[in-house]
Amino acid sequence: MAELSGSVVVTAAGSGIGRAAAELFAERGYGVVAVDIDAGRLAPLSAVTGIVTLVGDVAEERTNAEMVGLARRRFGRLDAAVLNAGIGGAPPLEDDRAIAALDAIHAVNVRGVALGIRAVTPALRAAGGGAITADVHG
Ligand SMILES: NC(=O)c1ccc[n+]([C@@H]2O[C@H](COP(=O)([O-])OP(=O)(O)OC[C@H]3O[C@@H](n4cnc5c(N)ncnc54)[C@H](O)[C@@H]3O)[C@@H](O)[C@H]2O)c1
Protein backbone atom coordinates (compact mmCIF):
# COMPACT_ATOMS: atom_id res chain seq x y z
CA MET A 1 0.00 0.00 0.00
CA ALA A 2 1.27 3.48 -0.86
CA GLU A 3 2.13 5.70 2.09
CA LEU A 4 -0.96 7.43 3.42
CA SER A 5 -1.34 11.20 3.56
CA GLY A 6 -3.11 10.59 6.88
CA SER A 7 -6.39 9.24 8.09
CA VAL A 8 -9.80 10.73 8.74
CA VAL A 9 -13.24 9.71 9.97
CA VAL A 10 -16.25 11.22 8.19
CA THR A 11 -19.78 10.87 9.61
CA ALA A 12 -22.92 11.01 7.48
CA ALA A 13 -20.70 9.91 4.62
CA GLY A 14 -23.49 8.23 2.70
CA SER A 15 -24.77 11.40 1.09
CA GLY A 16 -24.13 15.05 0.25
CA ILE A 17 -21.36 16.90 2.04
CA GLY A 18 -20.10 13.82 3.91
CA ARG A 19 -19.83 11.71 0.79
CA ALA A 20 -18.04 14.48 -1.09
CA ALA A 21 -15.60 14.92 1.81
CA ALA A 22 -14.92 11.17 2.05
CA GLU A 23 -14.29 10.89 -1.70
CA LEU A 24 -12.05 13.96 -1.76
CA PHE A 25 -9.93 12.75 1.18
CA ALA A 26 -9.55 9.33 -0.47
CA GLU A 27 -8.59 10.96 -3.77
CA ARG A 28 -5.90 12.89 -1.90
CA GLY A 29 -4.39 9.75 -0.38
CA TYR A 30 -6.03 9.66 3.04
CA GLY A 31 -7.36 6.53 4.65
CA VAL A 32 -11.02 7.21 5.33
CA VAL A 33 -13.49 5.64 7.75
CA ALA A 34 -16.89 6.55 6.28
CA VAL A 35 -19.77 6.27 8.76
CA ASP A 36 -23.50 6.40 8.07
CA ILE A 37 -26.68 5.01 9.63
CA ASP A 38 -27.96 4.00 6.18
CA ALA A 39 -26.15 0.91 4.83
CA GLY A 40 -27.57 1.37 1.34
CA ARG A 41 -26.24 4.90 1.02
CA LEU A 42 -22.86 3.88 2.35
CA ALA A 43 -22.43 0.80 0.15
CA PRO A 44 -20.99 2.51 -2.98
CA LEU A 45 -18.16 3.99 -0.91
CA SER A 46 -16.87 0.57 0.10
CA ALA A 47 -15.69 0.16 -3.51
CA VAL A 48 -13.51 3.29 -3.34
CA THR A 49 -9.79 2.72 -2.72
CA GLY A 50 -8.78 4.03 0.69
CA ILE A 51 -12.29 4.05 2.17
CA VAL A 52 -13.60 1.61 4.76
CA THR A 53 -17.23 1.87 5.78
CA LEU A 54 -19.02 1.54 9.11
CA VAL A 55 -22.80 1.41 9.46
CA GLY A 56 -23.88 3.04 12.70
CA ASP A 57 -25.72 5.80 14.51
CA VAL A 58 -23.52 8.66 15.71
CA ALA A 59 -25.86 9.17 18.67
CA GLU A 60 -24.54 5.86 20.04
CA GLU A 61 -21.27 5.75 21.92
CA ARG A 62 -20.47 2.36 20.37
CA THR A 63 -20.47 3.77 16.82
CA ASN A 64 -18.02 6.50 17.78
CA ALA A 65 -15.70 4.05 19.54
CA GLU A 66 -15.86 1.66 16.57
CA MET A 67 -15.02 4.35 14.01
CA VAL A 68 -11.88 5.34 15.93
CA GLY A 69 -10.90 1.70 16.48
CA LEU A 70 -11.33 1.02 12.78
CA ALA A 71 -9.16 3.99 11.80
CA ARG A 72 -6.42 2.87 14.16
CA ARG A 73 -6.56 -0.78 13.05
CA ARG A 74 -6.73 -0.11 9.32
CA PHE A 75 -4.59 3.03 9.02
CA GLY A 76 -2.51 3.01 12.19
CA ARG A 77 -3.46 6.52 13.23
CA LEU A 78 -6.13 9.20 13.12
CA ASP A 79 -5.45 12.75 11.99
CA ALA A 80 -8.84 14.37 11.44
CA ALA A 81 -12.58 14.03 12.00
CA VAL A 82 -15.42 15.45 9.93
CA LEU A 83 -18.35 15.12 12.36
CA ASN A 84 -20.89 16.07 9.76
CA ALA A 85 -23.98 14.04 10.75
CA GLY A 86 -27.01 16.17 11.49
CA ILE A 87 -30.75 16.00 11.07
CA GLY A 88 -33.55 18.56 11.00
CA GLY A 89 -37.18 18.73 10.15
CA ALA A 90 -38.92 19.25 13.50
CA PRO A 91 -42.57 20.19 13.07
CA PRO A 92 -44.04 23.31 14.76
CA LEU A 93 -44.14 23.07 18.56
CA GLU A 94 -47.91 22.72 18.71
CA ASP A 95 -47.59 19.46 16.74
CA ASP A 96 -47.82 16.38 19.00
CA ARG A 97 -44.61 14.98 17.45
CA ALA A 98 -42.55 18.12 18.04
CA ILE A 99 -40.83 17.19 21.31
CA ALA A 100 -39.93 13.69 20.15
CA ALA A 101 -38.48 15.24 16.98
CA LEU A 102 -36.46 17.75 19.03
CA ASP A 103 -35.12 14.92 21.20
CA ALA A 104 -34.02 13.06 18.07
CA ILE A 105 -32.36 16.18 16.65
CA HIS A 106 -30.54 16.78 19.93
CA ALA A 107 -29.39 13.16 20.05
CA VAL A 108 -27.73 13.38 16.63
CA ASN A 109 -26.71 17.04 16.31
CA VAL A 110 -25.48 17.68 19.85
CA ARG A 111 -24.97 14.35 21.65
CA GLY A 112 -23.57 12.72 18.51
CA VAL A 113 -21.03 15.49 17.98
CA ALA A 114 -20.04 15.48 21.67
CA LEU A 115 -19.57 11.69 21.58
CA GLY A 116 -17.55 12.05 18.38
CA ILE A 117 -15.23 14.67 19.85
CA ARG A 118 -14.74 12.57 23.00
CA ALA A 119 -13.98 9.47 20.94
CA VAL A 120 -11.51 11.00 18.47
CA THR A 121 -9.56 13.31 20.79
CA PRO A 122 -7.25 10.70 22.37
CA ALA A 123 -6.39 9.32 18.92
CA LEU A 124 -5.68 12.81 17.53
CA ARG A 125 -3.46 13.57 20.53
CA ALA A 126 -1.65 10.25 19.99
CA ALA A 127 -0.96 11.32 16.40
CA GLY A 128 0.58 14.56 17.68
CA GLY A 129 -2.42 16.78 16.91
CA GLY A 130 -5.20 16.93 14.38
CA ALA A 131 -8.34 18.68 13.21
CA ILE A 132 -12.02 18.31 14.05
CA THR A 133 -14.79 19.93 12.08
CA ALA A 134 -18.33 19.64 13.41
CA ASP A 135 -21.69 21.10 12.57
CA VAL A 136 -23.53 21.58 15.87
CA HIS A 137 -26.94 22.96 15.11
CA GLY A 138 -30.61 22.27 15.36
N1 LIG B 1 -26.62 20.91 2.47
C1 LIG B 1 -26.60 22.14 2.99
O1 LIG B 1 -26.78 23.18 2.33
C2 LIG B 1 -26.27 22.31 4.48
C3 LIG B 1 -26.16 23.60 4.99
C4 LIG B 1 -25.85 23.75 6.33
C5 LIG B 1 -25.68 22.65 7.13
N2 LIG B 1 -25.81 21.41 6.62
C6 LIG B 1 -25.60 20.30 7.51
O2 LIG B 1 -24.53 19.50 7.03
C7 LIG B 1 -24.80 18.13 7.32
C8 LIG B 1 -24.81 17.29 6.04
O3 LIG B 1 -25.75 17.87 5.14
P1 LIG B 1 -26.09 17.17 3.76
O4 LIG B 1 -26.97 18.10 3.02
O5 LIG B 1 -24.83 16.68 3.13
O6 LIG B 1 -26.95 15.93 4.29
P2 LIG B 1 -27.66 14.73 3.50
O7 LIG B 1 -29.11 14.78 3.87
O8 LIG B 1 -27.27 14.70 2.06
O9 LIG B 1 -26.98 13.45 4.19
C9 LIG B 1 -27.13 13.21 5.53
C10 LIG B 1 -26.59 11.81 5.82
O10 LIG B 1 -26.60 11.65 7.24
C11 LIG B 1 -26.94 10.31 7.53
N3 LIG B 1 -27.37 10.25 8.92
C12 LIG B 1 -28.53 10.74 9.43
N4 LIG B 1 -28.60 10.49 10.74
C13 LIG B 1 -27.46 9.82 11.06
C14 LIG B 1 -26.97 9.26 12.27
N5 LIG B 1 -27.68 9.37 13.41
N6 LIG B 1 -25.76 8.65 12.27
C15 LIG B 1 -25.06 8.53 11.11
N7 LIG B 1 -25.49 9.04 9.93
C16 LIG B 1 -26.67 9.68 9.92
C17 LIG B 1 -28.03 10.00 6.52
O11 LIG B 1 -28.24 8.61 6.36
C18 LIG B 1 -27.47 10.69 5.27
O12 LIG B 1 -26.69 9.79 4.50
C19 LIG B 1 -26.14 18.08 8.05
O13 LIG B 1 -25.86 18.15 9.43
C20 LIG B 1 -26.80 19.37 7.57
O14 LIG B 1 -27.77 19.81 8.50
C21 LIG B 1 -26.11 21.22 5.31
XYZ file of C-alpha atoms and ligand atoms in Angstrom, residues 11-18 35-38 41 56-59 84-88 108-109 135 137, ligand 1:
70
model
C -19.780 10.866 9.609
C -22.924 11.009 7.478
C -20.700 9.911 4.616
C -23.495 8.229 2.695
C -24.768 11.404 1.085
C -24.132 15.055 0.254
C -21.356 16.903 2.043
C -20.100 13.816 3.906
C -19.773 6.274 8.760
C -23.499 6.404 8.073
C -26.677 5.011 9.627
C -27.959 4.001 6.185
C -26.242 4.905 1.017
C -23.885 3.042 12.701
C -25.725 5.799 14.509
C -23.519 8.662 15.708
C -25.862 9.168 18.666
C -20.891 16.073 9.762
C -23.979 14.044 10.746
C -27.005 16.174 11.489
C -30.754 16.004 11.068
C -33.546 18.555 11.001
C -27.733 13.376 16.630
C -26.715 17.038 16.307
C -21.693 21.100 12.569
C -26.938 22.962 15.108
N -26.618 20.914 2.465
C -26.597 22.140 2.988
O -26.779 23.178 2.335
C -26.273 22.311 4.475
C -26.163 23.596 4.987
C -25.850 23.752 6.335
C -25.679 22.645 7.135
N -25.815 21.414 6.617
C -25.603 20.297 7.513
O -24.531 19.501 7.027
C -24.795 18.128 7.323
C -24.813 17.293 6.039
O -25.747 17.866 5.138
P -26.087 17.171 3.755
O -26.970 18.098 3.015
O -24.825 16.684 3.129
O -26.947 15.930 4.291
P -27.663 14.732 3.502
O -29.108 14.784 3.867
O -27.271 14.697 2.058
O -26.983 13.450 4.195
C -27.126 13.211 5.532
C -26.591 11.813 5.819
O -26.598 11.647 7.243
C -26.936 10.314 7.529
N -27.373 10.249 8.916
C -28.529 10.744 9.433
N -28.603 10.495 10.736
C -27.464 9.819 11.060
C -26.975 9.263 12.269
N -27.677 9.366 13.415
N -25.764 8.650 12.269
C -25.061 8.530 11.115
N -25.485 9.042 9.931
C -26.668 9.676 9.918
C -28.032 10.002 6.516
O -28.241 8.609 6.361
C -27.471 10.686 5.267
O -26.690 9.787 4.495
C -26.135 18.084 8.048
O -25.863 18.147 9.434
C -26.802 19.368 7.573
O -27.768 19.812 8.497
C -26.108 21.224 5.309
